[in-house]
Short mmCIF file of N, CA and C in Angstrom, two decimals:
data_model
loop_
_atom_site.label_atom_id
_atom_site.label_comp_id
_atom_site.label_asym_id
_atom_site.label_seq_id
_atom_site.Cartn_x
_atom_site.Cartn_y
_atom_site.Cartn_z
N UNK M 1 0.82 -1.19 0.00
CA UNK M 1 0.00 0.00 0.00
C UNK M 1 0.87 1.26 0.00
N UNK M 2 1.97 1.24 0.76
CA UNK M 2 2.86 2.40 0.79
C UNK M 2 3.46 2.65 -0.57
N UNK M 3 3.77 1.58 -1.30
CA UNK M 3 4.33 1.72 -2.63
C UNK M 3 3.34 2.41 -3.56
N UNK M 4 2.06 2.03 -3.47
CA UNK M 4 1.02 2.64 -4.29
C UNK M 4 0.88 4.12 -3.95
N UNK M 5 0.90 4.47 -2.68
CA UNK M 5 0.78 5.88 -2.27
C UNK M 5 2.00 6.66 -2.75
N UNK M 6 3.20 6.10 -2.61
CA UNK M 6 4.41 6.77 -3.07
C UNK M 6 4.38 6.99 -4.58
N UNK M 7 3.98 5.96 -5.33
CA UNK M 7 3.91 6.08 -6.79
C UNK M 7 2.88 7.13 -7.20
N UNK M 8 1.74 7.15 -6.52
CA UNK M 8 0.70 8.13 -6.83
C UNK M 8 1.19 9.55 -6.54
N UNK M 9 1.83 9.75 -5.40
CA UNK M 9 2.37 11.07 -5.07
C UNK M 9 3.44 11.51 -6.07
N UNK M 10 4.31 10.60 -6.47
CA UNK M 10 5.35 10.92 -7.45
C UNK M 10 4.72 11.34 -8.78
N UNK M 11 3.68 10.64 -9.18
CA UNK M 11 3.00 10.99 -10.43
C UNK M 11 2.33 12.35 -10.34
N UNK M 12 1.72 12.64 -9.21
CA UNK M 12 1.02 13.91 -9.04
C UNK M 12 1.98 15.09 -8.93
N UNK M 13 3.15 14.87 -8.36
CA UNK M 13 4.10 15.96 -8.15
C UNK M 13 5.05 16.17 -9.32
N UNK M 14 5.11 15.22 -10.24
CA UNK M 14 6.02 15.37 -11.37
C UNK M 14 5.45 16.40 -12.35
N UNK M 15 6.31 17.05 -13.14
CA UNK M 15 5.81 18.05 -14.07
C UNK M 15 4.91 17.39 -15.11
N UNK M 16 3.85 18.08 -15.55
CA UNK M 16 2.95 17.48 -16.52
C UNK M 16 3.63 17.31 -17.86
N UNK M 17 3.41 16.18 -18.49
CA UNK M 17 3.94 15.91 -19.81
C UNK M 17 2.85 16.11 -20.84
N UNK M 18 3.24 16.52 -22.02
CA UNK M 18 2.30 16.50 -23.12
C UNK M 18 1.94 15.03 -23.34
N UNK M 19 0.71 14.75 -23.66
CA UNK M 19 0.23 13.37 -23.75
C UNK M 19 1.11 12.51 -24.65
N UNK M 20 1.66 13.08 -25.69
CA UNK M 20 2.60 12.39 -26.56
C UNK M 20 3.48 13.46 -27.18
N UNK M 21 4.18 13.14 -28.25
CA UNK M 21 5.07 14.14 -28.84
C UNK M 21 4.47 14.80 -30.07
N UNK M 22 3.22 14.53 -30.36
CA UNK M 22 2.59 15.16 -31.52
C UNK M 22 2.32 16.63 -31.23
N UNK M 23 2.13 17.40 -32.30
CA UNK M 23 1.75 18.79 -32.19
C UNK M 23 0.28 18.88 -32.59
N UNK M 24 -0.51 19.58 -31.82
CA UNK M 24 -1.93 19.73 -32.13
C UNK M 24 -2.08 20.79 -33.22
N UNK M 25 -1.86 20.39 -34.48
CA UNK M 25 -1.87 21.34 -35.59
C UNK M 25 -3.21 22.06 -35.71
N UNK M 26 -4.30 21.43 -35.31
CA UNK M 26 -5.62 22.06 -35.40
C UNK M 26 -5.74 23.28 -34.49
N UNK M 27 -4.89 23.38 -33.48
CA UNK M 27 -4.91 24.55 -32.58
C UNK M 27 -4.36 25.80 -33.27
N UNK M 28 -3.68 25.62 -34.41
CA UNK M 28 -3.10 26.73 -35.15
C UNK M 28 -4.10 27.21 -36.21
N UNK M 29 -5.09 27.97 -35.78
CA UNK M 29 -6.08 28.53 -36.72
C UNK M 29 -5.37 29.51 -37.65
N UNK M 30 -5.97 29.80 -38.81
CA UNK M 30 -5.36 30.77 -39.72
C UNK M 30 -5.01 32.07 -38.98
N UNK M 31 -3.80 32.54 -39.19
CA UNK M 31 -3.32 33.74 -38.54
C UNK M 31 -2.49 33.48 -37.29
N UNK M 32 -2.50 32.25 -36.79
CA UNK M 32 -1.64 31.91 -35.64
C UNK M 32 -0.19 32.05 -36.07
N UNK M 33 0.65 32.45 -35.13
CA UNK M 33 2.05 32.76 -35.47
C UNK M 33 2.99 32.18 -34.43
N UNK M 34 3.98 31.42 -34.90
CA UNK M 34 5.06 30.88 -34.07
C UNK M 34 6.34 31.52 -34.56
N UNK M 35 7.09 32.18 -33.66
CA UNK M 35 8.32 32.87 -34.04
C UNK M 35 9.49 32.21 -33.30
N UNK M 36 10.48 31.76 -34.08
CA UNK M 36 11.67 31.08 -33.54
C UNK M 36 12.92 31.88 -33.92
N UNK M 37 13.94 31.80 -33.03
CA UNK M 37 15.20 32.50 -33.26
C UNK M 37 16.36 31.54 -33.05
N UNK M 38 17.35 31.60 -33.97
CA UNK M 38 18.53 30.74 -33.79
C UNK M 38 19.58 31.47 -32.96
N UNK M 39 20.66 30.76 -32.66
CA UNK M 39 21.69 31.31 -31.79
C UNK M 39 22.46 32.48 -32.40
N UNK M 40 22.32 32.68 -33.72
CA UNK M 40 22.95 33.83 -34.38
C UNK M 40 22.02 35.04 -34.45
N UNK M 41 20.81 34.89 -33.91
CA UNK M 41 19.85 35.99 -33.91
C UNK M 41 18.90 36.00 -35.10
N UNK M 42 19.04 35.05 -36.01
CA UNK M 42 18.14 34.98 -37.16
C UNK M 42 16.76 34.51 -36.71
N UNK M 43 15.73 35.15 -37.21
CA UNK M 43 14.36 34.87 -36.80
C UNK M 43 13.58 34.30 -37.98
N UNK M 44 12.79 33.25 -37.72
CA UNK M 44 11.89 32.67 -38.71
C UNK M 44 10.50 32.64 -38.11
N UNK M 45 9.54 33.18 -38.86
CA UNK M 45 8.14 33.19 -38.43
C UNK M 45 7.37 32.13 -39.20
N UNK M 46 6.56 31.35 -38.48
CA UNK M 46 5.72 30.30 -39.05
C UNK M 46 4.28 30.78 -38.93
N UNK M 47 3.66 31.16 -40.05
CA UNK M 47 2.32 31.71 -40.06
C UNK M 47 1.33 30.65 -40.54
N UNK M 48 0.39 30.27 -39.68
CA UNK M 48 -0.61 29.26 -40.05
C UNK M 48 -1.58 29.86 -41.06
N UNK M 49 -1.83 29.10 -42.12
CA UNK M 49 -2.73 29.56 -43.19
C UNK M 49 -4.04 28.80 -43.22
N UNK M 50 -4.11 27.68 -42.48
CA UNK M 50 -5.37 26.96 -42.43
C UNK M 50 -5.22 25.50 -42.81
N UNK M 51 -6.36 24.82 -42.84
CA UNK M 51 -6.41 23.37 -43.06
C UNK M 51 -7.38 23.05 -44.18
N UNK M 52 -6.98 22.12 -45.03
CA UNK M 52 -7.85 21.59 -46.07
C UNK M 52 -7.71 20.08 -46.04
N UNK M 53 -8.80 19.39 -45.79
CA UNK M 53 -8.84 17.92 -45.76
C UNK M 53 -7.75 17.31 -44.89
N UNK M 54 -7.57 17.87 -43.70
CA UNK M 54 -6.63 17.32 -42.74
C UNK M 54 -5.17 17.69 -42.97
N UNK M 55 -4.90 18.56 -43.92
CA UNK M 55 -3.54 19.03 -44.20
C UNK M 55 -3.45 20.50 -43.80
N UNK M 56 -2.41 20.83 -43.01
CA UNK M 56 -2.25 22.17 -42.45
C UNK M 56 -1.09 22.88 -43.13
N UNK M 57 -1.33 24.12 -43.57
CA UNK M 57 -0.31 24.90 -44.26
C UNK M 57 0.27 25.95 -43.33
N UNK M 58 1.62 26.06 -43.36
CA UNK M 58 2.34 27.09 -42.63
C UNK M 58 3.26 27.81 -43.61
N UNK M 59 3.17 29.14 -43.65
CA UNK M 59 4.08 29.94 -44.47
C UNK M 59 5.24 30.39 -43.60
N UNK M 60 6.43 30.43 -44.19
CA UNK M 60 7.65 30.85 -43.49
C UNK M 60 8.09 32.22 -43.95
N UNK M 61 8.53 33.04 -42.99
CA UNK M 61 9.05 34.37 -43.28
C UNK M 61 10.35 34.56 -42.54
N UNK M 62 11.34 35.14 -43.22
CA UNK M 62 12.62 35.47 -42.58
C UNK M 62 12.43 36.78 -41.83
N UNK M 63 12.24 36.69 -40.54
CA UNK M 63 12.03 37.87 -39.71
C UNK M 63 10.70 37.81 -38.99
N UNK M 64 10.46 38.82 -38.17
CA UNK M 64 9.23 38.85 -37.37
C UNK M 64 8.48 40.17 -37.52
N UNK M 65 8.81 40.93 -38.56
CA UNK M 65 8.15 42.23 -38.77
C UNK M 65 7.29 42.18 -40.01
N UNK M 66 6.53 43.23 -40.23
CA UNK M 66 5.63 43.29 -41.39
C UNK M 66 6.37 43.21 -42.72
N UNK M 67 7.65 43.59 -42.74
CA UNK M 67 8.40 43.55 -43.99
C UNK M 67 9.27 42.29 -44.13
N UNK M 68 8.99 41.25 -43.32
CA UNK M 68 9.75 40.00 -43.40
C UNK M 68 9.58 39.37 -44.78
N UNK M 69 10.66 38.80 -45.28
CA UNK M 69 10.64 38.19 -46.61
C UNK M 69 10.05 36.78 -46.58
N UNK M 70 9.21 36.48 -47.56
CA UNK M 70 8.62 35.15 -47.69
C UNK M 70 9.75 34.15 -47.96
N UNK M 71 9.79 33.04 -47.21
CA UNK M 71 10.87 32.06 -47.34
C UNK M 71 10.38 30.70 -47.81
N UNK M 72 9.08 30.52 -47.94
CA UNK M 72 8.55 29.23 -48.39
C UNK M 72 7.37 28.81 -47.54
N UNK M 73 7.02 27.52 -47.66
CA UNK M 73 5.90 27.00 -46.88
C UNK M 73 6.10 25.51 -46.67
N UNK M 74 5.35 24.99 -45.70
CA UNK M 74 5.35 23.55 -45.48
C UNK M 74 3.96 23.12 -45.07
N UNK M 75 3.70 21.83 -45.24
CA UNK M 75 2.40 21.26 -44.93
C UNK M 75 2.60 20.11 -43.95
N UNK M 76 1.69 20.03 -42.95
CA UNK M 76 1.76 18.96 -41.97
C UNK M 76 0.43 18.22 -41.90
N UNK M 77 0.46 17.06 -41.26
CA UNK M 77 -0.78 16.39 -40.92
C UNK M 77 -1.23 16.90 -39.55
N UNK M 78 -2.29 16.34 -39.01
CA UNK M 78 -2.85 16.80 -37.74
C UNK M 78 -1.90 16.62 -36.56
N UNK M 79 -0.94 15.71 -36.67
CA UNK M 79 0.03 15.44 -35.60
C UNK M 79 1.29 16.28 -35.72
N UNK M 80 1.40 17.09 -36.77
CA UNK M 80 2.58 17.92 -36.96
C UNK M 80 3.68 17.27 -37.76
N UNK M 81 3.40 16.10 -38.37
CA UNK M 81 4.38 15.46 -39.26
C UNK M 81 4.44 16.23 -40.57
N UNK M 82 5.63 16.65 -40.99
CA UNK M 82 5.78 17.39 -42.24
C UNK M 82 5.62 16.42 -43.41
N UNK M 83 4.78 16.82 -44.36
CA UNK M 83 4.51 16.02 -45.55
C UNK M 83 5.22 16.57 -46.78
N UNK M 84 5.35 17.90 -46.83
CA UNK M 84 5.84 18.57 -48.03
C UNK M 84 6.37 19.93 -47.65
N UNK M 85 7.46 20.36 -48.28
CA UNK M 85 7.95 21.73 -48.11
C UNK M 85 8.23 22.33 -49.47
N UNK M 86 8.05 23.63 -49.57
CA UNK M 86 8.23 24.35 -50.83
C UNK M 86 9.06 25.59 -50.53
N UNK M 87 10.17 25.77 -51.24
CA UNK M 87 11.00 26.96 -51.05
C UNK M 87 10.32 28.17 -51.67
N UNK M 88 10.82 29.35 -51.38
CA UNK M 88 10.29 30.58 -51.97
C UNK M 88 10.41 30.56 -53.49
N UNK M 89 11.39 29.82 -54.00
CA UNK M 89 11.60 29.71 -55.44
C UNK M 89 10.74 28.61 -56.08
N UNK M 90 10.01 27.87 -55.27
CA UNK M 90 9.10 26.85 -55.80
C UNK M 90 9.62 25.42 -55.79
N UNK M 91 10.82 25.18 -55.29
CA UNK M 91 11.36 23.81 -55.24
C UNK M 91 10.59 23.01 -54.18
N UNK M 92 10.09 21.84 -54.57
CA UNK M 92 9.26 21.02 -53.70
C UNK M 92 10.06 19.83 -53.18
N UNK M 93 9.99 19.61 -51.87
CA UNK M 93 10.57 18.43 -51.23
C UNK M 93 9.44 17.70 -50.53
N UNK M 94 9.31 16.40 -50.81
CA UNK M 94 8.28 15.58 -50.18
C UNK M 94 8.90 14.65 -49.15
N UNK M 95 8.13 14.29 -48.14
CA UNK M 95 8.54 13.34 -47.12
C UNK M 95 7.53 12.21 -47.16
N UNK M 96 7.98 11.01 -47.55
CA UNK M 96 7.07 9.88 -47.72
C UNK M 96 7.33 8.80 -46.70
N UNK M 97 6.38 8.36 -45.88
CA UNK M 97 5.01 8.87 -45.88
C UNK M 97 4.89 10.22 -45.18
N UNK M 98 5.85 10.56 -44.30
CA UNK M 98 5.93 11.84 -43.60
C UNK M 98 7.29 11.90 -42.94
N UNK M 99 7.60 13.01 -42.27
CA UNK M 99 8.96 13.28 -41.76
C UNK M 99 9.39 12.47 -40.55
N UNK M 100 8.50 11.75 -39.91
CA UNK M 100 8.80 10.93 -38.72
C UNK M 100 9.27 11.75 -37.52
N UNK M 101 9.10 13.06 -37.54
CA UNK M 101 9.56 13.91 -36.44
C UNK M 101 8.67 13.81 -35.21
N UNK M 102 7.44 13.35 -35.37
CA UNK M 102 6.49 13.28 -34.26
C UNK M 102 6.00 11.85 -34.00
N UNK M 103 6.81 10.88 -34.41
CA UNK M 103 6.46 9.47 -34.23
C UNK M 103 7.45 8.83 -33.26
N UNK M 104 6.93 8.28 -32.17
CA UNK M 104 7.78 7.61 -31.20
C UNK M 104 8.34 6.31 -31.76
N UNK M 105 9.57 5.97 -31.35
CA UNK M 105 10.19 4.73 -31.78
C UNK M 105 10.89 4.89 -33.11
N UNK M 106 11.13 3.76 -33.76
CA UNK M 106 11.82 3.77 -35.05
C UNK M 106 10.81 3.99 -36.16
N UNK M 107 11.15 4.88 -37.08
CA UNK M 107 10.25 5.25 -38.17
C UNK M 107 11.09 5.41 -39.44
N UNK M 108 10.63 4.82 -40.52
CA UNK M 108 11.34 4.87 -41.80
C UNK M 108 10.59 5.77 -42.77
N UNK M 109 11.33 6.63 -43.47
CA UNK M 109 10.71 7.51 -44.46
C UNK M 109 11.71 7.81 -45.57
N UNK M 110 11.23 8.48 -46.61
CA UNK M 110 12.10 8.91 -47.69
C UNK M 110 11.92 10.40 -47.92
N UNK M 111 13.04 11.08 -48.14
CA UNK M 111 13.01 12.46 -48.59
C UNK M 111 13.07 12.40 -50.11
N UNK M 112 12.10 13.01 -50.77
CA UNK M 112 12.09 13.07 -52.23
C UNK M 112 12.39 14.51 -52.59
N UNK M 113 13.61 14.74 -53.07
CA UNK M 113 14.09 16.08 -53.38
C UNK M 113 13.46 16.62 -54.66
N UNK M 114 13.59 17.91 -54.86
CA UNK M 114 12.99 18.57 -56.03
C UNK M 114 13.48 17.98 -57.35
N UNK M 115 14.70 17.46 -57.36
CA UNK M 115 15.23 16.87 -58.59
C UNK M 115 14.82 15.40 -58.77
N UNK M 116 14.00 14.88 -57.85
CA UNK M 116 13.53 13.50 -57.93
C UNK M 116 14.38 12.50 -57.18
N UNK M 117 15.54 12.94 -56.71
CA UNK M 117 16.42 12.04 -55.95
C UNK M 117 15.75 11.61 -54.66
N UNK M 118 15.81 10.32 -54.36
CA UNK M 118 15.21 9.76 -53.15
C UNK M 118 16.30 9.46 -52.12
N UNK M 119 16.05 9.86 -50.90
CA UNK M 119 17.01 9.66 -49.82
C UNK M 119 16.32 8.94 -48.66
N UNK M 120 16.62 7.63 -48.49
CA UNK M 120 15.97 6.90 -47.40
C UNK M 120 16.53 7.32 -46.05
N UNK M 121 15.65 7.38 -45.05
CA UNK M 121 16.04 7.75 -43.70
C UNK M 121 15.36 6.84 -42.69
N UNK M 122 16.03 6.66 -41.56
CA UNK M 122 15.44 6.00 -40.40
C UNK M 122 15.64 6.96 -39.24
N UNK M 123 14.56 7.19 -38.52
CA UNK M 123 14.62 8.11 -37.38
C UNK M 123 14.09 7.39 -36.15
N UNK M 124 14.84 7.48 -35.07
CA UNK M 124 14.37 6.92 -33.80
C UNK M 124 14.12 8.09 -32.86
N UNK M 125 12.89 8.17 -32.37
CA UNK M 125 12.49 9.28 -31.51
C UNK M 125 12.03 8.73 -30.17
N UNK M 126 12.54 9.35 -29.12
CA UNK M 126 12.19 8.97 -27.75
C UNK M 126 11.50 10.14 -27.06
N UNK M 127 10.55 9.85 -26.21
CA UNK M 127 9.92 10.89 -25.40
C UNK M 127 10.82 11.16 -24.20
N UNK M 128 11.03 12.43 -23.91
CA UNK M 128 11.80 12.84 -22.74
C UNK M 128 10.86 13.52 -21.76
N UNK M 129 11.37 13.91 -20.62
CA UNK M 129 10.53 14.56 -19.61
C UNK M 129 9.88 15.82 -20.15
N UNK M 130 10.60 16.58 -20.98
CA UNK M 130 10.08 17.86 -21.46
C UNK M 130 9.74 17.89 -22.95
N UNK M 131 9.92 16.76 -23.65
CA UNK M 131 9.65 16.76 -25.08
C UNK M 131 10.10 15.49 -25.76
N UNK M 132 11.13 15.62 -26.62
CA UNK M 132 11.60 14.47 -27.37
C UNK M 132 13.08 14.59 -27.70
N UNK M 133 13.69 13.44 -27.99
CA UNK M 133 15.06 13.39 -28.51
C UNK M 133 15.05 12.42 -29.67
N UNK M 134 15.99 12.60 -30.60
CA UNK M 134 15.98 11.76 -31.79
C UNK M 134 17.39 11.55 -32.34
N UNK M 135 17.51 10.48 -33.11
CA UNK M 135 18.71 10.20 -33.91
C UNK M 135 18.23 9.77 -35.27
N UNK M 136 18.96 10.19 -36.32
CA UNK M 136 18.55 9.85 -37.68
C UNK M 136 19.72 9.22 -38.44
N UNK M 137 19.39 8.19 -39.25
CA UNK M 137 20.37 7.47 -40.06
C UNK M 137 19.98 7.54 -41.52
N UNK M 138 21.01 7.52 -42.37
CA UNK M 138 20.84 7.41 -43.81
C UNK M 138 21.59 6.19 -44.29
N UNK M 139 21.77 6.09 -45.60
CA UNK M 139 22.51 4.94 -46.17
C UNK M 139 23.91 4.80 -45.59
N UNK M 140 24.55 5.94 -45.34
CA UNK M 140 25.95 5.95 -44.90
C UNK M 140 26.12 5.82 -43.39
N UNK M 141 25.02 5.73 -42.66
CA UNK M 141 25.11 5.60 -41.20
C UNK M 141 24.46 6.77 -40.49
N UNK M 142 24.85 7.02 -39.24
CA UNK M 142 24.23 8.10 -38.47
C UNK M 142 24.45 9.46 -39.13
N UNK M 143 23.39 10.25 -39.18
CA UNK M 143 23.44 11.57 -39.82
C UNK M 143 23.41 12.69 -38.80
N UNK M 144 22.43 12.62 -37.88
CA UNK M 144 22.24 13.72 -36.94
C UNK M 144 21.52 13.23 -35.70
N UNK M 145 21.62 14.03 -34.66
CA UNK M 145 20.89 13.80 -33.43
C UNK M 145 20.36 15.14 -32.95
N UNK M 146 19.30 15.10 -32.14
CA UNK M 146 18.75 16.36 -31.67
C UNK M 146 17.67 16.16 -30.63
N UNK M 147 17.03 17.24 -30.29
CA UNK M 147 15.96 17.19 -29.31
C UNK M 147 15.13 18.45 -29.35
N UNK M 148 13.93 18.36 -28.78
CA UNK M 148 13.02 19.50 -28.74
C UNK M 148 12.25 19.46 -27.43
N UNK M 149 12.14 20.62 -26.77
CA UNK M 149 11.22 20.73 -25.64
C UNK M 149 9.90 21.22 -26.20
N UNK M 150 8.82 20.71 -25.64
CA UNK M 150 7.47 20.99 -26.16
C UNK M 150 6.60 21.64 -25.11
N UNK M 151 5.64 22.44 -25.55
CA UNK M 151 4.66 22.99 -24.62
C UNK M 151 3.46 22.03 -24.55
N UNK M 152 2.39 22.47 -23.90
CA UNK M 152 1.24 21.59 -23.66
C UNK M 152 0.49 21.18 -24.93
N UNK M 153 0.66 21.89 -26.05
CA UNK M 153 0.01 21.47 -27.30
C UNK M 153 1.01 20.85 -28.28
N UNK M 154 2.23 20.64 -27.81
CA UNK M 154 3.25 20.01 -28.65
C UNK M 154 4.01 20.97 -29.54
N UNK M 155 3.82 22.26 -29.36
CA UNK M 155 4.59 23.25 -30.13
C UNK M 155 5.99 23.35 -29.53
N UNK M 156 7.00 23.60 -30.36
CA UNK M 156 8.37 23.65 -29.84
C UNK M 156 8.65 24.88 -29.00
N UNK M 157 9.39 24.67 -27.91
CA UNK M 157 9.92 25.78 -27.10
C UNK M 157 11.37 26.03 -27.49
N UNK M 158 12.13 24.95 -27.57
CA UNK M 158 13.55 25.03 -27.93
C UNK M 158 13.93 23.74 -28.63
N UNK M 159 14.78 23.85 -29.64
CA UNK M 159 15.27 22.67 -30.35
C UNK M 159 16.77 22.79 -30.56
N UNK M 160 17.43 21.65 -30.59
CA UNK M 160 18.86 21.61 -30.89
C UNK M 160 19.11 20.47 -31.86
N UNK M 161 20.20 20.57 -32.61
CA UNK M 161 20.57 19.56 -33.60
C UNK M 161 22.08 19.52 -33.72
N UNK M 162 22.63 18.29 -33.84
CA UNK M 162 24.06 18.12 -34.09
C UNK M 162 24.22 17.22 -35.29
N UNK M 163 24.94 17.71 -36.30
CA UNK M 163 25.24 16.94 -37.50
C UNK M 163 26.39 15.99 -37.15
N UNK M 164 26.14 14.69 -37.25
CA UNK M 164 27.15 13.70 -36.86
C UNK M 164 28.22 13.51 -37.92
N UNK M 165 28.00 14.06 -39.11
CA UNK M 165 29.00 13.93 -40.19
C UNK M 165 30.08 14.98 -40.09
N UNK M 166 29.71 16.21 -39.71
CA UNK M 166 30.71 17.28 -39.67
C UNK M 166 30.80 17.99 -38.32
N UNK M 167 29.94 17.61 -37.36
CA UNK M 167 30.00 18.18 -36.02
C UNK M 167 29.27 19.50 -35.84
N UNK M 168 28.70 20.06 -36.92
CA UNK M 168 27.98 21.33 -36.79
C UNK M 168 26.84 21.19 -35.79
N UNK M 169 26.64 22.25 -35.02
CA UNK M 169 25.56 22.28 -34.02
C UNK M 169 24.70 23.50 -34.28
N UNK M 170 23.42 23.36 -33.99
CA UNK M 170 22.52 24.50 -34.09
C UNK M 170 21.48 24.41 -32.97
N UNK M 171 20.94 25.57 -32.63
CA UNK M 171 19.93 25.65 -31.58
C UNK M 171 18.97 26.78 -31.94
N UNK M 172 17.68 26.55 -31.73
CA UNK M 172 16.67 27.59 -31.91
C UNK M 172 15.78 27.60 -30.68
N UNK M 173 15.22 28.77 -30.38
CA UNK M 173 14.28 28.87 -29.26
C UNK M 173 13.10 29.75 -29.68
N UNK M 174 12.01 29.52 -29.02
CA UNK M 174 10.79 30.25 -29.35
C UNK M 174 10.83 31.64 -28.73
N UNK M 175 10.50 32.63 -29.58
CA UNK M 175 10.33 33.99 -29.10
C UNK M 175 8.89 34.26 -28.71
N UNK M 176 7.97 33.72 -29.53
CA UNK M 176 6.55 33.93 -29.23
C UNK M 176 5.67 32.91 -29.93
N UNK M 177 4.47 32.75 -29.39
CA UNK M 177 3.44 31.92 -29.98
C UNK M 177 2.12 32.63 -29.77
N UNK M 178 1.44 32.98 -30.85
CA UNK M 178 0.15 33.65 -30.76
C UNK M 178 -0.87 32.79 -31.51
N UNK M 179 -1.74 32.12 -30.77
CA UNK M 179 -2.78 31.30 -31.38
C UNK M 179 -4.02 32.15 -31.64
N UNK M 180 -4.63 31.98 -32.77
CA UNK M 180 -5.87 32.70 -33.10
C UNK M 180 -7.07 31.92 -32.62
#
């Protein structure tokens, strides 16, 4: 009985976790804005444009002001898995069946580049106390590792990435989130 009481108290006192690592894309009504900044001070704004048949569109802008330059767009499913991205110049990259960024465990997908080249990937994602961590492999072996802290709807607070091929590291953090 003491073990049950101790376990119950530990569960009640631990910080709340998001139910899983998915992002509630439906919470991003048209006009919702997520603004992220990298460690060099560069800002990218993700502007929700809406949903059509379960696919959610986000436009990207370099900057957080009214004169920010359009940088492209991407489409996700309801869980926040990226399905397709389009650069400002119109180059399309597909993720088949999706990017595996919000799927726990081992997940296999392909990146289909604008030139038609296919790049197979395997991603293993684990849930952490505050979000998720991941490692990704390609044909040549490990490619990158990273992690993201998530808020209560699965939107990113902070993300980091390390390229295992050349050692490059990057980090971004959220400046603001305005849901409509």
